[in-house]
mmCIF file of C-alpha atoms in Angstrom:
data_model
loop_
_atom_site.group_PDB
_atom_site.id
_atom_site.type_symbol
_atom_site.label_atom_id
_atom_site.label_comp_id
_atom_site.label_asym_id
_atom_site.label_seq_id
_atom_site.Cartn_x
_atom_site.Cartn_y
_atom_site.Cartn_z
ATOM 1 C CA GLN A 14 0.115 0.295 -0.145
ATOM 2 C CA GLY A 15 1.203 3.258 -1.874
ATOM 3 C CA VAL A 16 1.910 6.220 1.310
ATOM 4 C CA SER A 17 0.495 9.672 -0.101
ATOM 5 C CA LEU A 18 3.242 12.570 1.479
ATOM 6 C CA ARG A 19 2.629 16.240 1.742
ATOM 7 C CA SER A 20 5.208 19.025 0.040
ATOM 8 C CA ASP A 21 6.522 19.922 3.117
ATOM 9 C CA GLN A 22 7.432 15.647 4.373
ATOM 10 C CA TYR A 23 10.083 13.520 3.443
ATOM 11 C CA VAL A 24 9.885 9.595 3.639
ATOM 12 C CA PHE A 25 13.840 7.951 4.876
ATOM 13 C CA ILE A 26 14.234 4.579 2.484
ATOM 14 C CA GLU A 27 15.788 1.758 4.059
ATOM 15 C CA ASP A 28 16.970 -1.541 1.311
ATOM 16 C CA LYS A 29 16.720 -4.297 4.525
ATOM 17 C CA ARG A 30 18.948 -6.843 2.208
ATOM 18 C CA SER A 31 21.423 -4.100 0.607
ATOM 19 C CA GLY A 32 21.323 -1.659 3.271
ATOM 20 C CA GLN A 33 20.895 1.224 0.985
ATOM 21 C CA ARG A 34 19.257 4.716 1.854
ATOM 22 C CA ARG A 35 17.638 7.118 -0.120
ATOM 23 C CA ILE A 36 14.935 10.334 1.162
ATOM 24 C CA GLU A 37 12.158 11.129 -1.191
ATOM 25 C CA GLN A 38 10.950 14.200 -0.662
ATOM 26 C CA GLY A 39 6.628 14.928 -1.347
ATOM 27 C CA PRO A 40 4.540 15.866 -2.613
ATOM 28 C CA LEU A 41 3.868 12.162 -3.872
ATOM 29 C CA VAL A 42 3.309 8.693 -3.377
ATOM 30 C CA TRP A 43 5.686 6.128 -1.709
ATOM 31 C CA ILE A 44 4.772 2.443 -2.642
ATOM 32 C CA PRO A 45 7.547 0.156 -0.573
ATOM 33 C CA GLY A 46 9.453 -1.863 -2.965
ATOM 34 C CA PRO A 47 9.382 -5.764 -1.944
ATOM 35 C CA ARG A 48 12.996 -5.097 0.553
ATOM 36 C CA GLU A 49 12.642 -1.528 1.836
ATOM 37 C CA GLU A 50 11.223 0.072 5.102
ATOM 38 C CA GLY A 51 10.905 3.613 5.055
ATOM 39 C CA LYS A 52 9.894 6.949 7.658
ATOM 40 C CA VAL A 53 7.777 9.417 6.935
ATOM 41 C CA GLN A 54 8.397 12.884 8.491
ATOM 42 C CA ASP A 55 8.467 16.211 7.944
ATOM 43 C CA GLY A 56 10.462 18.783 5.845
ATOM 44 C CA ILE A 57 12.219 21.584 9.088
ATOM 45 C CA ARG A 58 11.088 24.793 8.087
ATOM 46 C CA LEU A 59 13.605 26.810 8.466
ATOM 47 C CA SER A 60 12.981 31.045 8.885
ATOM 48 C CA SER A 61 15.091 32.984 7.282
ATOM 49 C CA THR A 62 17.437 33.629 10.653
ATOM 50 C CA GLU A 63 18.391 30.070 11.338
ATOM 51 C CA TYR A 64 20.119 27.626 9.500
ATOM 52 C CA VAL A 65 21.366 23.886 9.729
ATOM 53 C CA PHE A 66 24.845 22.417 10.357
ATOM 54 C CA VAL A 67 24.961 19.635 8.417
ATOM 55 C CA GLN A 68 27.690 16.393 8.334
ATOM 56 C CA ASN A 69 27.276 14.170 5.460
ATOM 57 C CA THR A 70 27.818 10.337 7.476
ATOM 58 C CA LEU A 71 29.241 8.482 5.016
ATOM 59 C CA THR A 72 32.305 11.510 3.378
ATOM 60 C CA GLY A 73 32.713 13.176 6.740
ATOM 61 C CA GLU A 74 31.944 16.950 4.681
ATOM 62 C CA ARG A 75 29.849 19.413 7.010
ATOM 63 C CA ARG A 76 28.023 22.438 5.355
ATOM 64 C CA VAL A 77 26.086 25.046 6.496
ATOM 65 C CA ASP A 78 22.391 25.902 4.820
ATOM 66 C CA ARG A 79 20.365 28.732 6.179
ATOM 67 C CA GLY A 80 16.550 29.307 4.905
ATOM 68 C CA PRO A 81 14.077 30.813 5.100
ATOM 69 C CA CYS A 82 13.352 27.594 3.863
ATOM 70 C CA ILE A 83 12.047 23.773 4.365
ATOM 71 C CA TRP A 84 14.846 22.188 4.628
ATOM 72 C CA PHE A 85 15.647 17.731 4.021
ATOM 73 C CA PRO A 86 18.404 15.526 4.625
ATOM 74 C CA GLY A 87 20.200 13.675 2.463
ATOM 75 C CA PRO A 88 20.177 9.535 3.344
ATOM 76 C CA TYR A 89 23.507 10.094 5.178
ATOM 77 C CA ASP A 90 23.561 13.537 7.221
ATOM 78 C CA GLU A 91 23.303 14.076 10.764
ATOM 79 C CA TRP A 92 22.178 17.672 11.481
ATOM 80 C CA ASP A 93 21.769 20.003 14.134
ATOM 81 C CA GLN A 94 19.409 23.095 13.814
ATOM 82 C CA GLY A 95 20.591 26.585 14.878
ATOM 83 C CA THR A 96 19.954 30.534 15.305
ATOM 84 C CA SER A 97 21.614 33.274 13.757
ATOM 85 C CA THR A 98 23.989 35.971 15.801
ATOM 86 C CA TRP A 99 22.661 39.583 15.669
ATOM 87 C CA LEU A 100 25.515 41.889 15.618
ATOM 88 C CA SER A 101 25.179 45.226 15.831
ATOM 89 C CA SER A 102 27.609 48.653 14.705
ATOM 90 C CA THR A 103 28.994 48.179 17.521
ATOM 91 C CA GLU A 104 29.653 44.091 18.078
ATOM 92 C CA TYR A 105 31.607 41.975 16.209
ATOM 93 C CA VAL A 106 33.005 38.148 15.669
ATOM 94 C CA THR A 107 35.948 36.321 16.106
ATOM 95 C CA VAL A 108 36.180 33.635 13.614
ATOM 96 C CA GLN A 109 38.424 30.486 13.851
ATOM 97 C CA ASP A 110 38.563 28.059 10.411
ATOM 98 C CA GLN A 111 39.002 24.400 12.129
ATOM 99 C CA MET A 112 39.941 23.284 9.240
ATOM 100 C CA THR A 113 42.112 25.609 7.017
ATOM 101 C CA GLY A 114 43.357 27.448 11.087
ATOM 102 C CA GLU A 115 42.197 30.932 9.797
ATOM 103 C CA ARG A 116 41.747 32.973 11.551
ATOM 104 C CA ARG A 117 39.086 36.857 10.800
ATOM 105 C CA VAL A 118 36.955 39.258 12.507
ATOM 106 C CA ASP A 119 33.310 40.174 10.910
ATOM 107 C CA LYS A 120 31.803 43.364 12.255
ATOM 108 C CA GLY A 121 28.111 44.601 12.884
ATOM 109 C CA PRO A 122 25.772 45.298 11.742
ATOM 110 C CA CYS A 123 24.557 42.226 10.503
ATOM 111 C CA VAL A 124 23.628 39.058 10.542
ATOM 112 C CA TRP A 125 25.500 36.510 11.602
ATOM 113 C CA PHE A 126 25.433 32.648 9.926
ATOM 114 C CA PRO A 127 28.779 30.409 10.724
ATOM 115 C CA GLY A 128 30.684 28.240 8.716
ATOM 116 C CA PRO A 129 30.989 24.952 9.093
ATOM 117 C CA TYR A 130 34.307 24.801 10.417
ATOM 118 C CA ASP A 131 34.158 27.448 12.445
ATOM 119 C CA GLU A 132 34.201 27.923 16.126
ATOM 120 C CA TRP A 133 33.770 31.208 16.638
ATOM 121 C CA VAL A 134 33.557 34.108 20.370
ATOM 122 C CA LYS A 135 31.417 37.449 19.760
ATOM 123 C CA GLY A 136 33.032 40.587 21.101
ATOM 124 C CA SER A 137 32.046 44.456 21.663
ATOM 125 C CA SER A 138 34.058 47.236 19.915
ATOM 126 C CA ILE A 139 35.827 49.166 23.057
ATOM 127 C CA SER A 140 34.831 53.080 22.561
ATOM 128 C CA LEU A 141 38.039 55.198 23.306
ATOM 129 C CA ALA A 142 37.255 58.780 24.241
ATOM 130 C CA CYS A 143 40.166 61.447 23.165
ATOM 131 C CA THR A 144 42.134 61.464 26.464
ATOM 132 C CA GLN A 145 41.920 57.388 26.666
ATOM 133 C CA TYR A 146 43.981 54.929 24.638
ATOM 134 C CA LEU A 147 44.433 50.996 25.089
ATOM 135 C CA THR A 148 48.156 48.905 23.098
ATOM 136 C CA VAL A 149 47.047 46.548 21.424
ATOM 137 C CA PHE A 150 49.727 43.393 20.947
ATOM 138 C CA ASN A 151 49.539 40.903 17.938
ATOM 139 C CA LYS A 152 50.114 37.144 18.651
ATOM 140 C CA LEU A 153 50.832 36.381 14.918
ATOM 141 C CA ASN A 154 53.830 38.922 14.559
ATOM 142 C CA GLY A 155 54.674 39.777 18.569
ATOM 143 C CA LYS A 156 54.320 43.448 17.284
ATOM 144 C CA SER A 157 52.624 46.030 19.765
ATOM 145 C CA SER A 158 50.866 49.303 18.527
ATOM 146 C CA LEU A 159 49.220 52.367 20.219
ATOM 147 C CA VAL A 160 45.248 53.003 19.516
ATOM 148 C CA LYS A 161 44.253 56.838 20.656
ATOM 149 C CA GLY A 162 41.441 57.754 20.817
ATOM 150 C CA PRO A 163 38.466 59.493 19.828
ATOM 151 C CA CYS A 164 37.499 56.331 18.243
ATOM 152 C CA ILE A 165 35.992 52.985 18.235
ATOM 153 C CA TRP A 166 38.479 50.212 17.897
ATOM 154 C CA PHE A 167 37.068 46.849 17.004
ATOM 155 C CA PRO A 168 40.077 44.664 16.632
ATOM 156 C CA GLY A 169 41.985 42.005 14.606
ATOM 157 C CA PRO A 170 42.253 38.528 14.169
ATOM 158 C CA TYR A 171 44.938 38.054 16.076
ATOM 159 C CA ASP A 172 45.004 40.957 18.298
ATOM 160 C CA SER A 173 44.631 41.418 22.303
ATOM 161 C CA ALA A 174 44.962 44.710 23.600
ATOM 162 C CA SER A 175 44.692 46.012 27.461
ATOM 163 C CA ASP A 176 43.070 47.793 29.380
ATOM 164 C CA VAL A 177 41.638 51.469 28.555
ATOM 165 C CA SER A 178 43.622 54.037 30.276
ATOM 166 C CA GLU A 179 43.837 57.548 30.919
ATOM 167 C CA ALA A 180 46.197 60.121 28.999
ATOM 168 C CA LEU A 181 48.144 62.421 30.857
ATOM 169 C CA VAL A 182 47.418 66.314 29.782
ATOM 170 C CA LEU A 183 49.961 68.813 30.375
ATOM 171 C CA GLN A 184 48.994 72.562 31.122
ATOM 172 C CA ASP A 185 51.866 74.763 29.431
ATOM 173 C CA ASP A 186 54.272 74.741 32.570
ATOM 174 C CA GLU A 187 54.039 71.686 32.885
ATOM 175 C CA TYR A 188 56.487 68.056 31.293
ATOM 176 C CA VAL A 189 56.762 64.884 31.899
ATOM 177 C CA LYS A 190 59.983 63.067 32.046
ATOM 178 C CA LEU A 191 59.277 59.726 30.375
ATOM 179 C CA LYS A 192 61.603 56.499 28.989
ATOM 180 C CA ASP A 193 60.770 53.839 25.946
ATOM 181 C CA ILE A 194 60.945 50.700 28.529
ATOM 182 C CA SER A 195 62.376 48.904 24.927
ATOM 183 C CA THR A 196 65.347 51.093 24.209
ATOM 184 C CA GLY A 197 66.146 52.500 27.409
ATOM 185 C CA THR A 198 65.649 56.529 25.682
ATOM 186 C CA ARG A 199 64.861 59.125 28.202
ATOM 187 C CA TRP A 200 62.348 62.255 27.372
ATOM 188 C CA VAL A 201 61.547 65.244 27.835
ATOM 189 C CA HIS A 202 57.425 66.318 26.365
ATOM 190 C CA ARG A 203 55.911 69.983 27.755
ATOM 191 C CA GLY A 204 52.611 71.176 27.850
ATOM 192 C CA LYS A 205 51.451 73.177 24.972
#
């Protein structure tokens, strides 16, 4: 006897002798073969902010399928449903592709979806006033740099920032003695 499938349904079919699997999507009437067993299931409804992380158990291939759609799996797919991440104009995600090792920073505003091999951490930019600064250390090349306000600072893929510090404001009759700890050079900076 045949099984009637709606357009948002599928049947997972397995041949009990050969072990072969396949998926048939509706709308259709499925009539099982002599050694076939089938299980009717509903497709997964994905909104425009949802996705499905899919791994093919036969090939090991991974992918991310985004909505909006009614999603149907392949015969060897395992999946997890997820929701995208909303990034405001002051937010970002630091992403590392676990397959290639490549790192990147994706900034908002946007609706952000991960890739199939991505690991990520969400963060917020740092707002610096005109008398503030921070020191940035690049973990890839080992160099440090100074970021002065006013600005909104977003990190690079390998950046690590110090805490925000307040600059010294010097009056006309004030000065400060400075020493560069890496070179030992000393100098005096006078107020203006």
